Amino acid sequence: MISAVDTPARKLRQQALDDLGLRRACLMAVGSKGSKYHALKGLRPGFFADDLWKHCQEAVDADVPQVVRVSGGHDGDGDPVPGVRVVDSIGVAPCKGVLR
């Protein structure tokens, strides 16, 4: 997971992931004003979701094949990115056979 948070907030974000049972999730922090482009380009994920249009644009620019903007109850702080679908939320469904 890539998050635009500073060091103190990174620890809180990692704890939240741990509390959700995602202890094996790796959290990469790029700073509170940081760009996610280089992390996305290097990691080459198949899917990316964010609430900010600028990060969605960075994902498109980094050639992420599927990019979604999660509305987050705000306007995304920028202009919509063509081809990026907007959803209200991303639900988490249980997966059979997943190790925790």
N, CA, C and O atoms as a MOPAC input file, in Angstrom:
PM7 MOZYME 1SCF
protein

 N      0.84300 1    -1.15900 1     0.00000 1
 C      0.00000 1     0.00000 1     0.00000 1
 C      0.89200 1     1.22500 1     0.00000 1
 O      1.93800 1     1.26100 1     0.64800 1
 N      0.45300 1     2.22300 1    -0.74000 1
 C      1.20200 1     3.47600 1    -0.83100 1
 C      0.33600 1     4.56300 1    -0.21200 1
 O     -0.82900 1     4.72500 1    -0.57500 1
 N      0.91400 1     5.30500 1     0.72400 1
 C      0.15100 1     6.32800 1     1.41800 1
 C      0.93000 1     7.62800 1     1.47800 1
 O      2.13500 1     7.63000 1     1.72700 1
 N      0.23600 1     8.73100 1     1.25000 1
 C      0.85500 1    10.05200 1     1.32400 1
 C      0.73600 1    10.57600 1     2.75900 1
 O     -0.05600 1    11.47300 1     3.04500 1
 N      1.53300 1     9.99900 1     3.64200 1
 C      1.54800 1    10.39700 1     5.04400 1
 C      2.99100 1    10.61700 1     5.48000 1
 O      3.92900 1    10.11900 1     4.85800 1
 N      3.14900 1    11.37900 1     6.57100 1
 C      4.48100 1    11.57500 1     7.13100 1
 C      4.78900 1    10.43300 1     8.10500 1
 O      3.95200 1     9.55400 1     8.31700 1
 N      5.97600 1    10.44500 1     8.69100 1
 C      6.43000 1     9.33700 1     9.52200 1
 C      5.51300 1     9.04000 1    10.71300 1
 O      5.16000 1     7.87800 1    10.91300 1
 N      5.10800 1    10.04200 1    11.51800 1
 C      4.22300 1     9.71400 1    12.64400 1
 C      2.88700 1     9.11400 1    12.18900 1
 O      2.39600 1     8.16600 1    12.80200 1
 N      2.30600 1     9.65000 1    11.13500 1
 C      1.02700 1     9.14400 1    10.63800 1
 C      1.18900 1     7.76000 1    10.01100 1
 O      0.24800 1     6.96600 1    10.00000 1
 N      2.37800 1     7.47200 1     9.49100 1
 C      2.62800 1     6.15700 1     8.90000 1
 C      2.45200 1     5.06100 1     9.94100 1
 O      1.87300 1     4.01200 1     9.65700 1
 N      2.95500 1     5.30700 1    11.14900 1
 C      2.82400 1     4.31900 1    12.22200 1
 C      1.35300 1     4.07300 1    12.55600 1
 O      0.95000 1     2.93000 1    12.76800 1
 N      0.56100 1     5.12200 1    12.60300 1
 C     -0.87000 1     4.98700 1    12.87700 1
 C     -1.58400 1     4.24900 1    11.74700 1
 O     -2.46500 1     3.42600 1    11.99600 1
 N     -1.20300 1     4.54500 1    10.51300 1
 C     -1.81100 1     3.87900 1     9.35500 1
 C     -1.46100 1     2.38800 1     9.35700 1
 O     -2.31000 1     1.54700 1     9.06400 1
 N     -0.20600 1     2.06700 1     9.68900 1
 C      0.19400 1     0.66000 1     9.74900 1
 C     -0.57100 1    -0.05900 1    10.85900 1
 O     -0.98100 1    -1.20700 1    10.68800 1
 N     -0.76200 1     0.60900 1    11.99100 1
 C     -1.52300 1    -0.00400 1    13.08600 1
 C     -2.96200 1    -0.26500 1    12.66200 1
 O     -3.53300 1    -1.29800 1    13.01400 1
 N     -3.55300 1     0.65500 1    11.91200 1
 C     -4.92100 1     0.45800 1    11.41900 1
 C     -4.99000 1    -0.75500 1    10.49000 1
 O     -5.93800 1    -1.53700 1    10.56400 1
 N     -3.99900 1    -0.91500 1     9.62400 1
 C     -3.95000 1    -2.08900 1     8.74600 1
 C     -3.80800 1    -3.36200 1     9.57100 1
 O     -4.48400 1    -4.35500 1     9.30300 1
 N     -2.94200 1    -3.33600 1    10.56200 1
 C     -2.75200 1    -4.49200 1    11.43700 1
 C     -4.06000 1    -4.85900 1    12.13600 1
 O     -4.41900 1    -6.03200 1    12.23300 1
 N     -4.76600 1    -3.83300 1    12.62400 1
 C     -6.03100 1    -4.05400 1    13.32700 1
 C     -7.09100 1    -4.66700 1    12.41000 1
 O     -7.99700 1    -5.35600 1    12.87900 1
 N     -6.97500 1    -4.41400 1    11.10100 1
 C     -7.90600 1    -4.99200 1    10.12800 1
 C     -7.49300 1    -6.40700 1     9.72100 1
 O     -8.14800 1    -7.03800 1     8.89200 1
 N     -6.41000 1    -6.89200 1    10.30600 1
 C     -5.94100 1    -8.23100 1     9.96900 1
 C     -5.02500 1    -8.24900 1     8.76500 1
 O     -4.78700 1    -9.30600 1     8.18000 1
 N     -4.51300 1    -7.10300 1     8.39100 1
 C     -3.63800 1    -6.99300 1     7.21900 1
 C     -2.18300 1    -6.82800 1     7.65100 1
 O     -1.47400 1    -5.95700 1     7.14800 1
 N     -1.75000 1    -7.65800 1     8.57200 1
 C     -0.39100 1    -7.55200 1     9.12200 1
 C      0.68800 1    -7.79700 1     8.08500 1
 O      1.81800 1    -7.33200 1     8.23600 1
 N      0.35000 1    -8.51900 1     7.04300 1
 C      1.33800 1    -8.80700 1     6.00000 1
 C      1.39900 1    -7.71700 1     4.93700 1
 O      2.22800 1    -7.77600 1     4.03000 1
 N      0.52400 1    -6.72500 1     5.04700 1
 C      0.52000 1    -5.63300 1     4.07000 1
 C      1.72200 1    -4.73200 1     4.31100 1
 O      2.01000 1    -4.34900 1     5.44600 1
 N      2.40200 1    -4.40600 1     3.25600 1
 C      3.54800 1    -3.50300 1     3.32300 1
 C      3.05500 1    -2.09200 1     3.01700 1
 O      2.39700 1    -1.86800 1     2.00100 1
 N      3.36800 1    -1.15700 1     3.87900 1
 C      2.93100 1     0.22800 1     3.71500 1
 C      4.13300 1     1.09500 1     3.34800 1
 O      5.11500 1     1.16500 1     4.08800 1
 N      4.04000 1     1.74500 1     2.20800 1
 C      5.08300 1     2.65400 1     1.75200 1
 C      4.55300 1     4.08300 1     1.89900 1
 O      3.53700 1     4.43500 1     1.29900 1
 N      5.23300 1     4.89500 1     2.69000 1
 C      4.82800 1     6.28500 1     2.89000 1
 C      5.66600 1     7.18900 1     1.99300 1
 O      6.88500 1     7.04100 1     1.91900 1
 N      5.00900 1     8.12700 1     1.31200 1
 C      5.70900 1     9.02900 1     0.39800 1
 C      5.71600 1    10.47200 1     0.91000 1
 O      6.08000 1    11.38400 1     0.16900 1
 N      5.32200 1    10.68800 1     2.15800 1
 C      5.26200 1    12.03300 1     2.72000 1
 C      3.90300 1    12.65300 1     2.47800 1
 O      3.21400 1    12.30700 1     1.51800 1
 N      3.51900 1    13.56900 1     3.34900 1
 C      2.16200 1    14.12100 1     3.28900 1
 C      1.86900 1    14.89600 1     2.00900 1
 O      0.70500 1    15.01900 1     1.62700 1
 N      2.86400 1    15.40700 1     1.35400 1
 C      2.67400 1    16.12200 1     0.07800 1
 C      3.32800 1    15.36700 1    -1.07600 1
 O      3.48000 1    15.89900 1    -2.17500 1
 N      3.71100 1    14.12700 1    -0.81100 1
 C      4.50100 1    13.35800 1    -1.76300 1
 C      3.73300 1    12.85200 1    -2.97000 1
 O      2.50500 1    12.76700 1    -2.97400 1
 N      4.50200 1    12.52300 1    -3.98300 1
 C      3.98500 1    11.92600 1    -5.21500 1
 C      4.04000 1    10.41500 1    -5.09400 1
 O      4.98400 1     9.86600 1    -4.52700 1
 N      3.03300 1     9.74600 1    -5.62200 1
 C      2.99700 1     8.28700 1    -5.62300 1
 C      3.49300 1     7.71100 1    -6.95200 1
 O      3.55800 1     6.49200 1    -7.10900 1
 N      3.84200 1     8.57100 1    -7.90200 1
 C      4.21900 1     8.13500 1    -9.24300 1
 C      5.37100 1     7.12400 1    -9.23300 1
 O      5.24000 1     6.03400 1    -9.79100 1
 N      6.49300 1     7.47700 1    -8.60600 1
 C      7.67900 1     6.60500 1    -8.65000 1
 C      7.42100 1     5.26800 1    -7.95900 1
 O      7.88400 1     4.22600 1    -8.42300 1
 N      6.68400 1     5.29900 1    -6.85000 1
 C      6.34600 1     4.04500 1    -6.16800 1
 C      5.46300 1     3.18100 1    -7.07100 1
 O      5.67500 1     1.97300 1    -7.17200 1
 N      4.48400 1     3.79000 1    -7.72200 1
 C      3.59600 1     3.04700 1    -8.61800 1
 C      4.35100 1     2.51400 1    -9.82600 1
 O      4.13200 1     1.37900 1   -10.25100 1
 N      5.22500 1     3.31900 1   -10.36800 1
 C      6.00400 1     2.89700 1   -11.53400 1
 C      6.89100 1     1.70900 1   -11.17600 1
 O      7.03600 1     0.77400 1   -11.96400 1
 N      7.48600 1     1.75100 1    -9.97900 1
 C      8.36400 1     0.67400 1    -9.55700 1
 C      7.61900 1    -0.59700 1    -9.16100 1
 O      8.05900 1    -1.70100 1    -9.48200 1
 N      6.49700 1    -0.44600 1    -8.46800 1
 C      5.74700 1    -1.60800 1    -7.99400 1
 C      4.88400 1    -2.25100 1    -9.08400 1
 O      4.61400 1    -3.45100 1    -9.03200 1
 N      4.45800 1    -1.47100 1   -10.05500 1
 C      3.64300 1    -1.93700 1   -11.17800 1
 C      2.39900 1    -2.72200 1   -10.72700 1
 O      2.21000 1    -3.86500 1   -11.14300 1
 N      1.54700 1    -2.11300 1    -9.87500 1
 C      0.35100 1    -2.82600 1    -9.43300 1
 C     -0.66100 1    -2.97500 1   -10.57400 1
 O     -0.62500 1    -2.22600 1   -11.55100 1
 N     -1.54600 1    -3.93600 1   -10.43700 1
 C     -2.59800 1    -4.13400 1   -11.42500 1
 C     -3.81300 1    -3.27900 1   -11.14500 1
 O     -4.67400 1    -3.11600 1   -12.01000 1
 N     -3.89300 1    -2.72600 1    -9.93200 1
 C     -5.04200 1    -1.93900 1    -9.50500 1
 C     -4.57500 1    -0.86300 1    -8.54100 1
 O     -3.66900 1    -1.08600 1    -7.73700 1
 N     -5.20400 1     0.31400 1    -8.62800 1
 C     -4.89200 1     1.40900 1    -7.70400 1
 C     -6.17700 1     2.16800 1    -7.41400 1
 O     -6.96900 1     2.42600 1    -8.32100 1
 N     -6.38500 1     2.52400 1    -6.15400 1
 C     -7.53500 1     3.33000 1    -5.75500 1
 C     -7.06300 1     4.43800 1    -4.83000 1
 O     -6.19200 1     4.22700 1    -3.98600 1
 N     -7.64200 1     5.61300 1    -4.99300 1
 C     -7.28100 1     6.75200 1    -4.15100 1
 C     -8.45500 1     7.70900 1    -4.13600 1
 O     -9.32400 1     7.64400 1    -5.00500 1
 N     -8.48700 1     8.60700 1    -3.14300 1
 C     -9.55600 1     9.59400 1    -3.08300 1
 C     -9.18100 1    10.91700 1    -3.75200 1
 O    -10.04700 1    11.77000 1    -3.94300 1
 N     -7.91100 1    11.10400 1    -4.11000 1
 C     -7.46900 1    12.35100 1    -4.73000 1
 C     -7.19300 1    12.16300 1    -6.21600 1
 O     -6.54900 1    11.20100 1    -6.63500 1
 N     -7.70000 1    13.10900 1    -6.99700 1
 C     -7.49900 1    13.04300 1    -8.45000 1
 C     -6.01900 1    13.07600 1    -8.83000 1
 O     -5.61200 1    12.39700 1    -9.77300 1
 N     -5.20300 1    13.86200 1    -8.10500 1
 C     -3.78300 1    13.95300 1    -8.48300 1
 C     -3.09600 1    12.59400 1    -8.38600 1
 O     -2.25100 1    12.26700 1    -9.21900 1
 N     -3.45100 1    11.80600 1    -7.38200 1
 C     -2.84500 1    10.47600 1    -7.24800 1
 C     -3.39400 1     9.52000 1    -8.30000 1
 O     -2.67900 1     8.63700 1    -8.77500 1
 N     -4.65400 1     9.69300 1    -8.66200 1
 C     -5.22300 1     8.88400 1    -9.75300 1
 C     -4.50000 1     9.19500 1   -11.05800 1
 O     -4.20400 1     8.28700 1   -11.83500 1
 N     -4.21300 1    10.47500 1   -11.30400 1
 C     -3.48200 1    10.85600 1   -12.51500 1
 C     -2.07800 1    10.27400 1   -12.50300 1
 O     -1.59200 1     9.81400 1   -13.53600 1
 N     -1.41800 1    10.28800 1   -11.34400 1
 C     -0.07900 1     9.69500 1   -11.24100 1
 C     -0.12600 1     8.20400 1   -11.57700 1
 O      0.78000 1     7.68100 1   -12.22600 1
 N     -1.18300 1     7.52300 1   -11.13400 1
 C     -1.32500 1     6.09100 1   -11.42500 1
 C     -1.51900 1     5.86400 1   -12.92200 1
 O     -0.93300 1     4.94400 1   -13.49300 1
 N     -2.33500 1     6.69700 1   -13.55300 1
 C     -2.52600 1     6.59300 1   -15.00800 1
 C     -1.19500 1     6.83500 1   -15.71000 1
 O     -0.82600 1     6.09000 1   -16.61700 1
 N     -0.47500 1     7.87000 1   -15.29500 1
 C      0.82600 1     8.19300 1   -15.89400 1
 C      1.85700 1     7.07700 1   -15.67700 1
 O      2.76800 1     6.90100 1   -16.48600 1
 N      1.70500 1     6.32000 1   -14.57100 1
 C      2.62500 1     5.21600 1   -14.25800 1
 C      2.17700 1     3.91400 1   -14.92200 1
 O      2.73700 1     2.85100 1   -14.65600 1
 N      1.16300 1     4.00200 1   -15.78800 1
 C      0.66100 1     2.84700 1   -16.55300 1
 C      0.00200 1     1.76800 1   -15.70000 1
 O      0.06700 1     0.58700 1   -16.03800 1
 N     -0.63500 1     2.16600 1   -14.59300 1
 C     -1.41600 1     1.20900 1   -13.81400 1
 C     -2.66400 1     0.88100 1   -14.64600 1
 O     -3.38200 1     1.79200 1   -15.05700 1
 N     -2.93000 1    -0.41500 1   -14.90100 1
 C     -4.01400 1    -0.77500 1   -15.80800 1
 C     -5.42500 1    -0.44600 1   -15.32800 1
 O     -6.30300 1    -0.17500 1   -16.14800 1
 N     -5.66000 1    -0.46300 1   -14.02000 1
 C     -6.99800 1    -0.15700 1   -13.51800 1
 C     -6.88200 1     0.84700 1   -12.38100 1
 O     -6.26400 1     0.56100 1   -11.35500 1
 N     -7.47800 1     2.02700 1   -12.56300 1
 C     -7.42200 1     3.09600 1   -11.57000 1
 C     -8.85100 1     3.50200 1   -11.22700 1
 O     -9.68500 1     3.70100 1   -12.11000 1
 N     -9.11400 1     3.62200 1    -9.93200 1
 C    -10.43900 1     3.99000 1    -9.44000 1
 C    -10.28800 1     5.11000 1    -8.42700 1
 O     -9.38300 1     5.08500 1    -7.59200 1
 N    -11.18100 1     6.09800 1    -8.50200 1
 C    -11.21800 1     7.14100 1    -7.47300 1
 C    -12.34600 1     6.81600 1    -6.51100 1
 O    -13.49300 1     6.62800 1    -6.91600 1
 N    -12.00200 1     6.75200 1    -5.22400 1
 C    -12.99200 1     6.54600 1    -4.17200 1
 C    -13.43900 1     7.93100 1    -3.72400 1
 O    -12.61400 1     8.75000 1    -3.31700 1
 N    -14.73700 1     8.19700 1    -3.79600 1
 C    -15.23400 1     9.56700 1    -3.58200 1
 C    -14.84000 1    10.14600 1    -2.23100 1
 O    -14.54300 1    11.33800 1    -2.15100 1
 N    -14.82600 1     9.35500 1    -1.17400 1
 C    -14.36200 1     9.84500 1     0.11400 1
 C    -15.15900 1    11.00600 1     0.66700 1
 O    -14.71100 1    11.67100 1     1.60200 1
 N    -16.33900 1    11.26700 1     0.10700 1
 C    -17.17800 1    12.35000 1     0.60500 1
 C    -16.67600 1    13.74000 1     0.24100 1
 O    -17.10300 1    14.72600 1     0.84300 1
 N    -15.76700 1    13.83300 1    -0.74500 1
 C    -15.28400 1    15.14400 1    -1.19100 1
 C    -15.05800 1    15.11400 1    -2.70400 1
 O    -15.23900 1    14.07900 1    -3.34600 1
 N    -14.66300 1    16.25400 1    -3.26300 1
 C    -14.56900 1    16.38500 1    -4.72300 1
 C    -13.26800 1    15.86400 1    -5.32800 1
 O    -13.10100 1    15.93000 1    -6.54600 1
 N    -12.35700 1    15.35700 1    -4.53300 1
 C    -11.10700 1    14.81600 1    -5.05200 1
 C    -10.01000 1    15.83100 1    -5.21800 1
 O     -8.90700 1    15.49600 1    -5.64900 1
 N    -10.30400 1    17.08500 1    -4.87600 1
 C     -9.29200 1    18.13900 1    -4.87900 1
 C     -8.59300 1    18.27500 1    -6.23500 1
 O     -7.36600 1    18.24800 1    -6.32400 1
 N     -9.39300 1    18.42000 1    -7.27500 1
 C     -8.81100 1    18.60500 1    -8.60100 1
 C     -9.78900 1    18.24000 1    -9.69200 1
 O    -10.97500 1    18.02300 1    -9.44800 1
 N     -9.26700 1    18.17800 1   -10.89700 1
 C    -10.10000 1    17.86300 1   -12.05100 1
 C    -10.17200 1    16.35800 1   -12.26200 1
 O     -9.18400 1    15.64900 1   -12.07500 1
 N    -11.36100 1    15.87100 1   -12.65800 1
 C    -11.49400 1    14.44200 1   -12.95800 1
 C    -10.50700 1    13.99700 1   -14.03300 1
 O    -10.15300 1    14.76500 1   -14.92800 1
 N    -10.07300 1    12.75100 1   -13.92800 1
 C     -9.13500 1    12.16600 1   -14.88200 1
 C     -9.93800 1    11.29200 1   -15.84200 1
 O    -10.63100 1    10.37200 1   -15.40800 1
 N     -9.85100 1    11.57000 1   -17.14200 1
 C    -10.59900 1    10.75900 1   -18.11300 1
 C    -10.27300 1     9.27400 1   -17.97900 1
 O     -9.11100 1     8.88400 1   -17.86200 1
 N    -11.32300 1     8.45700 1   -17.99900 1
 C    -11.15700 1     7.01200 1   -17.94100 1
 C    -11.07800 1     6.43100 1   -16.54500 1
 O    -11.05800 1     5.21100 1   -16.38900 1
 N    -11.03100 1     7.27900 1   -15.52300 1
 C    -10.97400 1     6.80000 1   -14.14000 1
 C    -12.38700 1     6.76200 1   -13.57900 1
 O    -13.07600 1     7.77900 1   -13.51500 1
 N    -12.80300 1     5.56700 1   -13.17500 1
 C    -14.13900 1     5.37100 1   -12.61400 1
 C    -14.18500 1     5.86500 1   -11.17700 1
 O    -13.20500 1     5.74000 1   -10.44300 1
 N    -15.31700 1     6.42400 1   -10.77300 1
 C    -15.51800 1     6.89800 1    -9.40700 1
 C    -16.48700 1     5.95700 1    -8.70000 1
 O    -17.54400 1     5.61800 1    -9.23100 1
 N    -16.10600 1     5.54000 1    -7.49100 1
 C    -16.96800 1     4.69000 1    -6.66900 1
 C    -17.14600 1     5.35400 1    -5.30200 1
 O    -16.31700 1     6.16000 1    -4.88000 1
 N    -18.23200 1     5.00700 1    -4.62300 1
 C    -18.48000 1     5.56600 1    -3.28700 1
 C    -17.55000 1     4.97500 1    -2.24300 1
 O    -17.07700 1     5.68100 1    -1.35200 1
 N    -17.28700 1     3.67700 1    -2.35400 1
 C    -16.41500 1     3.01000 1    -1.39200 1
 C    -15.91600 1     1.71000 1    -2.00400 1
 O    -16.42500 1     1.23700 1    -3.02000 1
 N    -14.91900 1     1.15600 1    -1.36200 1
 C    -14.41300 1    -0.14700 1    -1.77600 1
 C    -14.71100 1    -1.09800 1    -0.63300 1
 O    -14.15000 1    -0.97700 1     0.45700 1
 N    -15.59800 1    -2.04200 1    -0.89400 1
 C    -15.95900 1    -3.00800 1     0.13500 1
 C    -14.91700 1    -4.09800 1     0.23500 1
 O    -14.21700 1    -4.39300 1    -0.73300 1
 N    -14.81800 1    -4.68400 1     1.39100 1
 C    -13.88700 1    -5.78400 1     1.59800 1
 C    -14.69900 1    -7.04300 1     1.81500 1
 O    -15.46100 1    -7.14900 1     2.77500 1
 N    -14.52700 1    -8.00200 1     0.90700 1
 C    -15.22800 1    -9.27800 1     1.01600 1
 C    -14.26100 1   -10.33300 1     1.50700 1
 O    -13.08200 1   -10.29800 1     1.15600 1
 N    -14.73200 1   -11.27100 1     2.30900 1
 C    -13.84100 1   -12.33900 1     2.76400 1
 C    -13.39300 1   -13.20800 1     1.59000 1
 O    -14.16800 1   -13.48200 1     0.67400 1
 N    -12.14600 1   -13.63000 1     1.63100 1
 C    -11.58200 1   -14.46500 1     0.57700 1
 C    -11.24200 1   -15.83200 1     1.14600 1
 O    -10.54800 1   -15.93100 1     2.15800 1
 N    -11.72100 1   -16.87200 1     0.50900 1
 C    -11.41600 1   -18.22400 1     0.96100 1
 C     -9.97700 1   -18.56300 1     0.60900 1
 O     -9.49100 1   -18.23700 1    -0.47300 1
 N     -9.30600 1   -19.22500 1     1.54500 1
 C     -7.95600 1   -19.70500 1     1.28400 1
 C     -6.87100 1   -18.66800 1     1.47200 1
 O     -5.71200 1   -18.94100 1     1.15900 1
 N     -7.20100 1   -17.48900 1     1.97100 1
 C     -6.19800 1   -16.44400 1     2.18200 1
 C     -5.52400 1   -16.66000 1     3.52500 1
 O     -6.19800 1   -16.81800 1     4.54300 1
 N     -4.21000 1   -16.66900 1     3.53300 1
 C     -3.45900 1   -16.80000 1     4.78900 1
 C     -3.43700 1   -15.47000 1     5.50600 1
 O     -3.30800 1   -14.41600 1     4.88300 1
 N     -3.56400 1   -15.52300 1     6.80400 1
 C     -3.50900 1   -14.28700 1     7.59500 1
 C     -2.32600 1   -14.31400 1     8.52200 1
 O     -2.10700 1   -13.36200 1     9.27100 1

